[in-house]
């Protein structure tokens, strides 16, 4: 097992200053030999369930790193940014084995995306229940992050599927964040009648996380060539794409929600998954946002004061290439998935 020590890098620029941290992190390779791992879920027994974009699902032993493929995966459209993408476990997974998976369907000229529920039993997926089908899809901008909220609703993001103008049309399902009951029905208190749409005006949101305490939904979103976003998602909110970007003002756009922060104003970092850290392993980080980035290969930590982002720190700076996904283990240690093509799951513990 390869172990490397990484020094904390403090960035005193941009949106604020962070207090210096005294405890660096230890980074170990839990497992390698993966191909574009996209989404990790920590199972009740501590093992990791990991989707691989080309169309596989693996269960990885969190102690040994041994992996075993899950049978019964649906056929996916694996191309460019499309394939087997976001997954989330049902809150009652330990009893019912139910999980949610967002994946790409069709082929290039009939590209779509689908959100389904499955039962995982004996290393096999069974009983697919399609919850949202024929969602817009493309080679790029498929979104597909999936999360269950603390109050038990199923949320999923979808990119604009390269049809940017559609993001402003609530009847078009690209460029949206959805909210469903976990049986796939539409909650009566969604903002648009009989629609799964919870928020709109998104370009390609690929991170969703609920803040402990108030349950607020936050999201990361890829900007075009600049202005990757960290957003706080509100019911019925318009996040501006393609009319307005980042933290820019957007006069005249009803219900517009500017980003809480952008990374950064002049470049793109290719922002990916985020979490709110809750664990004991890094007590100074409790309540902070952690997120990863593809293009810059960075792990960031954000300081928050309420809804205001007051500073950020770069914890890993391109030591492992592109970083796609982050998950927190029950002991507060962290898992990162790389996205280089020959990929690994990294395990972060206090040094
Ligand atoms: Ca925006």
CSV table of C-alpha atoms in Angstrom, one decimal, residues 223-231 238-253 255-266:
chain,number,residue,atom,x,y,z
A,223,UNK,CA,-19.2,26.7,-15.2
A,224,UNK,CA,-18.2,27.0,-18.9
A,225,UNK,CA,-14.6,28.3,-19.2
A,226,UNK,CA,-14.8,30.2,-16.0
A,227,UNK,CA,-16.8,30.6,-12.7
A,228,UNK,CA,-17.4,27.1,-11.4
A,229,UNK,CA,-20.1,27.5,-8.7
A,230,UNK,CA,-20.9,26.6,-5.1
A,231,UNK,CA,-24.7,27.1,-4.7
A,238,UNK,CA,-33.3,30.1,-10.8
A,239,UNK,CA,-29.5,29.6,-10.9
A,240,UNK,CA,-29.1,31.8,-14.0
A,241,UNK,CA,-27.6,29.6,-16.7
A,242,UNK,CA,-27.1,30.5,-19.5
A,243,UNK,CA,-28.0,34.1,-18.8
A,244,UNK,CA,-25.8,34.8,-15.8
A,245,UNK,CA,-22.8,33.1,-14.2
A,246,UNK,CA,-21.2,32.6,-10.9
A,247,UNK,CA,-21.6,35.4,-8.3
A,248,UNK,CA,-22.4,37.9,-11.0
A,249,UNK,CA,-25.6,39.9,-10.5
A,250,UNK,CA,-28.5,39.2,-12.8
A,251,UNK,CA,-30.8,42.2,-12.9
A,252,UNK,CA,-34.4,41.4,-13.9
A,253,UNK,CA,-34.2,37.6,-13.6
A,255,UNK,CA,-36.0,34.2,-8.3
A,256,UNK,CA,-32.3,34.5,-9.4
A,257,UNK,CA,-29.9,32.9,-6.9
A,258,UNK,CA,-26.2,33.9,-7.5
A,259,UNK,CA,-23.6,31.4,-6.5
A,260,UNK,CA,-22.2,31.6,-2.9
A,261,UNK,CA,-18.7,31.3,-4.3
A,262,UNK,CA,-17.0,30.8,-7.7
A,263,UNK,CA,-13.7,29.0,-8.4
A,264,UNK,CA,-12.7,31.1,-9.8
A,265,UNK,CA,-13.7,34.2,-11.7
A,266,UNK,CA,-11.1,33.9,-14.5
